[in-house]
Short mmCIF file of C-alpha atoms and ligand atoms in Angstrom, two decimals:
data_model
loop_
_atom_site.label_atom_id
_atom_site.label_comp_id
_atom_site.label_asym_id
_atom_site.label_seq_id
_atom_site.Cartn_x
_atom_site.Cartn_y
_atom_site.Cartn_z
CA UNK A 1 0.00 0.00 0.00
CA UNK A 2 1.33 3.43 -0.87
CA UNK A 3 0.96 6.59 1.18
CA UNK A 4 -2.10 7.75 -0.78
CA UNK A 5 -3.94 4.45 -0.27
CA UNK A 6 -3.16 4.49 3.47
CA UNK A 7 -4.55 8.06 3.67
CA UNK A 8 -7.70 6.95 1.80
CA UNK A 9 -8.22 4.01 4.16
CA UNK A 10 -7.80 6.26 7.20
CA UNK A 11 -10.23 8.80 5.68
CA UNK A 12 -12.88 6.12 5.03
CA UNK A 13 -12.49 4.70 8.59
CA UNK A 14 -12.79 8.20 10.11
CA UNK A 15 -15.88 8.78 7.96
CA UNK A 16 -17.57 5.57 9.14
CA UNK A 17 -16.65 6.45 12.73
CA UNK A 18 -18.16 9.93 12.30
CA UNK A 19 -21.35 8.45 10.81
CA UNK A 20 -21.69 6.13 13.81
CA UNK A 21 -20.99 8.92 16.32
CA UNK A 22 -23.32 11.24 14.39
CA UNK A 23 -26.20 8.77 14.41
CA UNK A 24 -25.55 8.03 18.14
CA UNK A 25 -25.61 11.73 19.00
CA UNK A 26 -28.70 12.26 16.87
CA UNK A 27 -30.54 9.38 18.57
CA UNK A 28 -29.71 10.83 22.03
CA UNK A 29 -31.07 14.15 20.78
CA UNK A 30 -34.19 12.33 19.55
CA UNK A 31 -34.62 10.77 22.98
CA UNK A 32 -34.25 14.18 24.63
CA UNK A 33 -36.86 15.53 22.23
CA UNK A 34 -39.23 12.70 23.10
CA UNK A 35 -38.56 13.41 26.74
CA UNK A 36 -39.37 17.13 26.33
CA UNK A 37 -42.54 16.55 24.29
CA UNK A 38 -43.92 13.45 26.02
CA UNK A 39 -42.50 14.07 29.48
CA UNK A 40 -45.02 11.86 31.31
CA UNK A 41 -44.83 9.09 28.79
CA UNK A 42 -41.06 9.15 28.94
CA UNK A 43 -41.02 8.83 32.74
CA UNK A 44 -43.50 5.95 32.74
CA UNK A 45 -42.31 4.15 29.58
CA UNK A 46 -40.64 0.80 29.89
CA UNK A 47 -36.86 0.75 29.21
CA UNK A 48 -37.49 -1.51 26.19
CA UNK A 49 -39.69 1.14 24.57
CA UNK A 50 -37.00 3.75 25.08
CA UNK A 51 -34.37 1.48 23.57
CA UNK A 52 -36.69 0.82 20.60
CA UNK A 53 -37.21 4.57 20.09
CA UNK A 54 -33.44 5.12 20.24
CA UNK A 55 -32.85 2.23 17.82
CA UNK A 56 -35.42 3.48 15.29
CA UNK A 57 -34.14 7.06 15.58
CA UNK A 58 -30.49 6.05 15.11
CA UNK A 59 -31.39 3.79 12.16
CA UNK A 60 -33.33 6.54 10.40
CA UNK A 61 -30.72 9.21 11.13
CA UNK A 62 -27.75 6.92 10.30
CA UNK A 63 -29.33 5.85 7.00
CA UNK A 64 -29.98 9.49 6.17
CA UNK A 65 -26.36 10.50 6.84
CA UNK A 66 -25.01 7.45 4.88
CA UNK A 67 -27.24 8.23 1.93
CA UNK A 68 -26.05 11.81 1.91
CA UNK A 69 -22.35 10.83 2.18
CA UNK A 70 -22.55 7.92 -0.30
CA UNK A 71 -24.09 10.24 -2.92
CA UNK A 72 -20.84 12.20 -2.74
CA UNK A 73 -18.81 9.04 -3.51
CA UNK A 74 -21.23 7.23 -5.79
CA UNK A 75 -22.23 10.10 -8.08
CA UNK A 76 -18.85 10.16 -9.93
CA UNK A 77 -18.90 6.34 -10.07
CA UNK A 78 -22.35 6.48 -11.73
CA UNK A 79 -21.07 9.06 -14.23
CA UNK A 80 -18.04 6.85 -14.86
CA UNK A 81 -20.19 3.78 -15.54
CA UNK A 82 -22.36 5.81 -17.93
CA UNK A 83 -19.32 7.27 -19.76
CA UNK A 84 -17.49 3.92 -20.08
CA UNK A 85 -20.71 2.46 -21.48
CA UNK A 86 -20.79 5.18 -24.15
CA UNK A 87 -17.11 4.59 -24.99
CA UNK A 88 -17.80 0.84 -25.32
CA UNK A 89 -20.49 1.70 -27.87
CA UNK A 90 -17.96 3.70 -29.92
CA UNK A 91 -18.67 7.25 -28.77
CA UNK A 92 -15.13 8.54 -28.15
CA UNK A 93 -16.22 12.15 -27.71
CA UNK A 94 -17.17 11.48 -24.07
CA UNK A 95 -15.35 13.67 -21.54
CA UNK A 96 -16.14 13.87 -17.84
CA UNK A 97 -15.82 17.05 -15.83
CA UNK A 98 -14.04 16.55 -12.59
CA UNK A 99 -15.73 18.12 -9.57
CA UNK A 100 -14.43 15.60 -7.07
CA UNK A 101 -11.69 16.24 -4.56
CA UNK A 102 -10.83 12.60 -3.87
CA UNK A 103 -7.48 11.93 -5.50
CA UNK A 104 -8.26 8.35 -6.63
CA UNK A 105 -11.54 9.36 -8.28
CA UNK A 106 -9.86 12.34 -9.96
CA UNK A 107 -7.19 9.97 -11.27
CA UNK A 108 -9.82 7.53 -12.55
CA UNK A 109 -11.78 10.31 -14.30
CA UNK A 110 -8.58 11.66 -15.91
CA UNK A 111 -7.56 8.17 -17.06
CA UNK A 112 -10.96 7.50 -18.63
CA UNK A 113 -10.83 10.92 -20.36
CA UNK A 114 -7.31 10.14 -21.67
CA UNK A 115 -8.41 6.70 -22.84
CA UNK A 116 -11.36 8.22 -24.77
CA UNK A 117 -9.02 10.80 -26.33
CA UNK A 118 -6.48 8.14 -27.37
CA UNK A 119 -9.19 5.88 -28.81
CA UNK A 120 -10.64 8.88 -30.66
CA UNK A 121 -7.30 9.78 -32.24
CA UNK A 122 -6.63 6.14 -33.21
CA UNK A 123 -10.03 6.01 -34.89
CA UNK A 124 -9.32 9.30 -36.69
CA UNK A 125 -5.91 8.00 -37.73
CA UNK A 126 -7.49 4.79 -39.08
CA UNK A 127 -10.06 6.75 -41.07
CA UNK A 128 -7.34 9.09 -42.38
CA UNK A 129 -5.25 6.10 -43.39
CA UNK A 130 -8.13 4.49 -45.31
CA UNK A 131 -8.94 7.82 -47.02
CA UNK A 132 -5.31 8.41 -48.01
CA UNK A 133 -4.85 4.82 -49.04
CA UNK A 134 -7.93 4.88 -51.31
CA UNK A 135 -6.91 8.24 -52.77
CA UNK A 136 -3.30 7.23 -53.44
CA UNK A 137 -4.41 4.03 -55.15
CA UNK A 138 -7.17 5.62 -57.15
CA UNK A 139 -5.02 8.39 -58.67
CA UNK A 140 -2.60 6.15 -60.65
CA UNK A 141 -5.41 3.79 -61.67
CA UNK A 142 -7.45 6.71 -63.07
CA UNK A 143 -4.35 7.95 -64.87
CA UNK A 144 -3.54 4.48 -66.32
CA UNK A 145 -7.12 4.11 -67.50
CA UNK A 146 -7.09 7.59 -69.09
CA UNK A 147 -3.88 7.00 -71.06
CA UNK A 148 -4.90 3.48 -72.05
CA UNK A 149 -8.10 4.99 -73.52
CA UNK A 150 -6.00 7.53 -75.44
CA UNK A 151 -3.96 4.63 -76.85
CA UNK A 152 -7.16 3.04 -78.13
CA UNK A 153 -7.68 6.00 -80.47
CA UNK A 154 -6.50 5.64 -84.05
CA UNK A 155 -5.34 9.18 -84.64
CA UNK A 156 -2.38 9.36 -82.27
CA UNK A 157 1.20 9.87 -83.35
CA UNK A 158 4.02 7.43 -82.55
CA UNK A 159 5.53 10.06 -80.27
CA UNK A 160 2.30 10.43 -78.26
CA UNK A 161 1.97 6.65 -78.12
CA UNK A 162 5.44 6.35 -76.60
CA UNK A 163 4.70 9.13 -74.11
CA UNK A 164 1.44 7.49 -72.96
CA UNK A 165 3.06 4.07 -72.66
CA UNK A 166 5.85 5.60 -70.53
CA UNK A 167 3.25 7.19 -68.24
CA UNK A 168 1.39 3.89 -67.90
CA UNK A 169 4.65 2.06 -67.07
CA UNK A 170 5.61 4.72 -64.47
CA UNK A 171 2.19 4.73 -62.85
CA UNK A 172 2.17 0.91 -62.71
CA UNK A 173 5.62 0.99 -61.07
CA UNK A 174 4.28 3.48 -58.55
CA UNK A 175 1.32 1.26 -57.76
CA UNK A 176 3.56 -1.77 -57.39
CA UNK A 177 5.98 0.05 -55.08
CA UNK A 178 3.10 1.48 -53.05
CA UNK A 179 1.59 -1.99 -52.54
CA UNK A 180 4.91 -3.47 -51.45
CA UNK A 181 5.57 -0.50 -49.12
CA UNK A 182 2.14 -0.86 -47.52
CA UNK A 183 2.65 -4.59 -47.10
CA UNK A 184 6.07 -4.01 -45.54
CA UNK A 185 4.81 -1.25 -43.27
CA UNK A 186 1.89 -3.37 -42.07
CA UNK A 187 4.25 -6.28 -41.48
CA UNK A 188 6.71 -4.14 -39.48
CA UNK A 189 3.92 -2.45 -37.55
CA UNK A 190 2.56 -5.80 -36.43
CA UNK A 191 6.03 -6.95 -35.49
CA UNK A 192 7.32 -6.21 -31.99
CA UNK A 193 10.81 -7.68 -32.18
CA UNK A 194 13.51 -7.99 -34.80
CA UNK A 195 13.77 -11.57 -36.00
CA UNK A 196 16.30 -13.41 -38.21
CA UNK A 197 19.27 -11.46 -36.92
CA UNK A 198 22.70 -12.04 -38.37
CA UNK A 199 26.09 -10.38 -38.09
CA UNK A 200 26.94 -8.08 -40.98
CA UNK A 201 28.97 -5.00 -41.75
CA UNK A 202 26.73 -1.94 -41.58
CA UNK A 203 29.16 0.24 -43.56
CA UNK A 204 29.20 -2.38 -46.29
CA UNK A 205 25.42 -2.49 -46.36
CA UNK A 206 25.27 1.31 -46.79
CA UNK A 207 27.81 1.09 -49.64
CA UNK A 208 25.64 -1.56 -51.35
CA UNK A 209 22.55 0.67 -51.03
CA UNK A 210 24.48 3.57 -52.57
CA UNK A 211 25.44 1.30 -55.46
CA UNK A 212 21.82 0.24 -55.93
CA UNK A 213 20.94 3.90 -56.40
CA UNK A 214 23.84 4.58 -58.77
CA UNK A 215 21.63 5.05 -61.84
CA UNK A 216 19.75 7.90 -60.13
CA UNK A 217 22.72 9.79 -58.63
CA UNK A 218 25.02 9.41 -61.62
CA UNK A 219 22.26 10.72 -63.93
CA UNK A 220 22.16 13.88 -61.77
CA UNK A 221 25.95 14.17 -61.46
CA UNK A 222 25.69 14.13 -57.69
CA UNK A 223 28.94 14.12 -55.72
CA UNK A 224 29.16 11.60 -52.92
CA UNK A 225 31.31 12.13 -49.85
CA UNK A 226 31.61 8.91 -47.94
CA UNK A 227 33.10 8.54 -44.50
CA UNK A 228 32.06 5.05 -43.47
CA UNK A 229 33.84 3.50 -40.51
CA UNK A 230 33.78 -0.27 -40.25
CA UNK A 231 30.86 -1.39 -38.03
CA UNK A 232 30.01 -5.00 -37.36
CA UNK A 233 26.31 -5.05 -36.51
CA UNK A 234 23.86 -7.72 -35.34
CA UNK A 235 20.32 -7.28 -36.66
CA UNK A 236 18.01 -8.18 -39.53
CA UNK A 237 20.07 -7.12 -42.55
CA UNK A 238 17.23 -7.10 -45.08
CA UNK A 239 15.00 -5.06 -42.81
CA UNK A 240 17.68 -2.47 -42.11
CA UNK A 241 18.38 -1.94 -45.78
CA UNK A 242 14.96 -0.23 -46.03
CA UNK A 243 16.21 2.56 -43.75
CA UNK A 244 19.23 3.40 -45.90
CA UNK A 245 17.48 2.94 -49.25
CA UNK A 246 14.75 5.36 -48.25
CA UNK A 247 16.96 8.05 -46.72
CA UNK A 248 19.55 7.83 -49.50
CA UNK A 249 16.85 7.63 -52.17
CA UNK A 250 15.28 10.82 -50.82
CA UNK A 251 18.64 12.59 -50.63
CA UNK A 252 19.18 11.80 -54.32
CA UNK A 253 15.60 12.71 -55.26
CA UNK A 254 15.60 16.07 -53.46
CA UNK A 255 19.11 17.18 -54.46
CA UNK A 256 19.40 19.01 -57.77
CA UNK A 257 21.94 18.22 -60.49
CA UNK A 258 25.54 18.66 -59.42
CA UNK A 259 24.63 18.66 -55.71
CA UNK A 260 26.47 16.86 -52.93
CA UNK A 261 25.45 14.08 -50.57
CA UNK A 262 27.61 13.19 -47.57
CA UNK A 263 27.20 9.85 -45.83
CA UNK A 264 28.90 9.15 -42.54
CA UNK A 265 28.74 6.24 -40.11
CA UNK A 266 30.62 5.54 -36.91
CA UNK A 267 30.29 3.77 -33.64
CA UNK A 268 30.97 5.06 -30.16
CA UNK A 269 30.59 3.51 -26.73
CA UNK A 270 26.78 3.57 -26.59
CA UNK A 271 25.51 3.90 -30.11
CA UNK A 272 25.98 3.53 -33.82
CA UNK A 273 25.31 6.69 -35.85
CA UNK A 274 24.51 7.05 -39.53
CA UNK A 275 24.30 10.59 -40.89
CA UNK A 276 23.12 11.44 -44.41
CA UNK A 277 23.36 15.10 -45.45
CA UNK A 278 22.46 16.71 -48.74
CA UNK A 279 22.54 20.25 -50.05
CA UNK A 280 19.24 19.85 -51.86
CA UNK A 281 15.92 21.66 -51.70
CA UNK A 282 15.49 21.29 -47.90
CA UNK A 283 12.18 21.58 -46.08
CA UNK A 284 10.21 24.24 -44.24
CA UNK A 285 9.15 23.71 -40.61
CA UNK A 286 5.63 22.51 -41.52
CA UNK A 287 7.00 19.80 -43.82
CA UNK A 288 9.54 18.70 -41.22
CA UNK A 289 6.76 18.08 -38.69
CA UNK A 290 5.00 15.59 -40.97
CA UNK A 291 7.72 13.76 -42.89
CA UNK A 292 7.30 10.55 -40.89
CA UNK A 293 3.50 10.49 -41.38
CA UNK A 294 2.11 7.86 -43.73
CA UNK A 295 1.40 9.15 -47.25
CA UNK A 296 2.79 12.60 -46.44
CA UNK A 297 4.60 14.22 -49.34
CA UNK A 298 5.99 17.68 -48.75
CA UNK A 299 7.32 18.65 -52.13
CA UNK A 300 4.60 18.71 -54.77
CA UNK A 301 7.05 18.72 -57.70
CA UNK A 302 8.26 15.22 -56.74
CA UNK A 303 4.83 13.74 -55.91
CA UNK A 304 4.85 11.49 -58.95
CA UNK A 305 8.06 9.76 -57.86
CA UNK A 306 7.08 8.46 -54.46
CA UNK A 307 4.18 7.66 -52.23
CA UNK A 308 4.98 9.25 -48.89
CA UNK A 309 5.53 5.91 -47.18
CA UNK A 310 9.32 5.70 -47.32
CA UNK A 311 10.13 7.59 -44.14
CA UNK A 312 7.22 6.04 -42.20
CA UNK A 313 8.72 2.67 -43.09
CA UNK A 314 12.28 3.76 -42.23
CA UNK A 315 11.14 5.12 -38.86
CA UNK A 316 9.25 1.93 -37.99
CA UNK A 317 12.36 -0.16 -38.68
CA UNK A 318 14.56 2.19 -36.62
CA UNK A 319 12.08 2.00 -33.71
CA UNK A 320 11.95 -1.81 -33.96
CA UNK A 321 15.74 -1.83 -33.74
CA UNK A 322 15.53 0.30 -30.60
CA UNK A 323 16.96 3.40 -32.27
CA UNK A 324 15.94 6.95 -33.14
CA UNK A 325 15.69 8.84 -36.40
CA UNK A 326 15.58 12.62 -36.75
CA UNK A 327 15.94 15.23 -39.45
CA UNK A 328 17.34 18.75 -39.54
CA UNK A 329 16.58 20.84 -42.54
CA UNK A 330 16.54 24.36 -43.94
CA UNK A 331 14.51 25.28 -46.96
CA UNK A 332 16.78 25.84 -49.93
CA UNK A 333 19.91 24.79 -48.01
CA UNK A 334 19.62 21.04 -47.52
CA UNK A 335 18.70 18.25 -45.14
CA UNK A 336 20.47 16.00 -42.68
CA UNK A 337 19.02 12.72 -41.44
CA UNK A 338 20.51 11.23 -38.29
CA UNK A 339 19.91 7.61 -37.32
CA UNK A 340 21.14 6.41 -33.94
CA UNK A 341 21.03 2.71 -33.20
CA UNK A 342 21.88 0.88 -29.99
CA UNK A 343 25.10 -1.07 -29.84
CA UNK A 344 24.12 -4.73 -29.86
CA UNK A 345 25.96 -7.03 -27.44
CA UNK A 346 26.70 -9.63 -30.14
CA UNK A 347 28.79 -7.07 -32.03
P1 ADP B 1 8.34 10.28 -50.67
O1 ADP B 1 9.82 10.42 -50.80
O2 ADP B 1 7.81 9.10 -51.34
O3 ADP B 1 7.59 11.53 -51.01
P2 ADP B 1 8.94 9.91 -47.90
O4 ADP B 1 8.14 9.37 -46.78
O5 ADP B 1 10.20 9.21 -48.23
O6 ADP B 1 7.99 10.01 -49.14
O7 ADP B 1 9.28 11.43 -47.58
C1 ADP B 1 8.24 12.29 -47.14
C2 ADP B 1 8.55 13.71 -47.49
O8 ADP B 1 9.69 14.18 -46.76
C3 ADP B 1 8.94 13.94 -48.94
O9 ADP B 1 7.79 14.05 -49.78
C4 ADP B 1 9.71 15.26 -48.85
O10 ADP B 1 8.84 16.36 -48.82
C5 ADP B 1 10.38 15.17 -47.49
N1 ADP B 1 11.81 14.75 -47.61
C6 ADP B 1 12.32 13.57 -47.28
N2 ADP B 1 13.66 13.54 -47.46
C7 ADP B 1 14.00 14.76 -47.91
C8 ADP B 1 15.24 15.37 -48.29
N3 ADP B 1 16.41 14.72 -48.22
N4 ADP B 1 15.21 16.65 -48.71
C9 ADP B 1 14.04 17.33 -48.77
N5 ADP B 1 12.84 16.82 -48.43
C10 ADP B 1 12.82 15.55 -48.02
#
């Protein structure tokens, strides 16, 4: 029992004691009253009658006091039962006002209010996700259908034909990558621990990811500054590659031709750090607040080449690995992503 519970127990005991004393005192007063009003009767009455009068008076008075006091305790409990019932039926807008001074009841009311708020935001988030999901899937399908219809026409030039086919291929790629990202995200969100861990070199993995993106960065003549210290890491290699592919892919995507991307990784006593900086388009404060949200895309000029799931996925993997991911950015100057991972004891 903690201090608060002990205080509550003492308070309840004192209350019961006061009710008993109160009803005792009141019954004596009732007897005195009977004595004043029916003086003769009182003097001649048998002791049993007097005891009965005292008993009835103390019962009536005690019940009255208990009813009055229990209303004070039971009213918030009744409100609580009613509110929890509403929440169970799916009404998450319920909020209880707290007019009670008892700490435990105040705590209970606050917890139920917090629970309703959390459930409400989860519900809103779920609805948002379904809306975004439907929208993001519908857009490329509508576009594919539109260009396929154009291709059905007889009077289109070879050049237009090629252009429409390219659009259809790109939109199909986008749909395919969106489906696999959603599947991956759902899988990682339902996962609580990292499975299939092996030992691998993290610096080597980052180098491989950079190579996978070579087509994109060499096309834009991007300079790469690599400072990758050797790090032997113990985790799920395949899963971790999603972090680097997404961050590096974004750095390439949001850095204009001739720009520079610096990639650094090192290990100290407590953590492993991977830092990816670019001198690309950067982000304003509003964008920075939402970059890890599902389907969020800050820069409208690049909307066609992504689906806003990359960073949500990267963040989920980092969290699963027990690490942290953050971004620092300045519009027009560039962006730095910092990933800190715990040092694993198998390293
Ligand atoms: P996507 O890249 O598919 O749009 P992400 O989840 O990977 O989705 O990124 C979300 C948003 O974060 C991007 O749309 C972009 O606005 C912003 N962002 C991410 N990385 C960078 C970067 N290196 N430079 C500028 N903006 C970035």
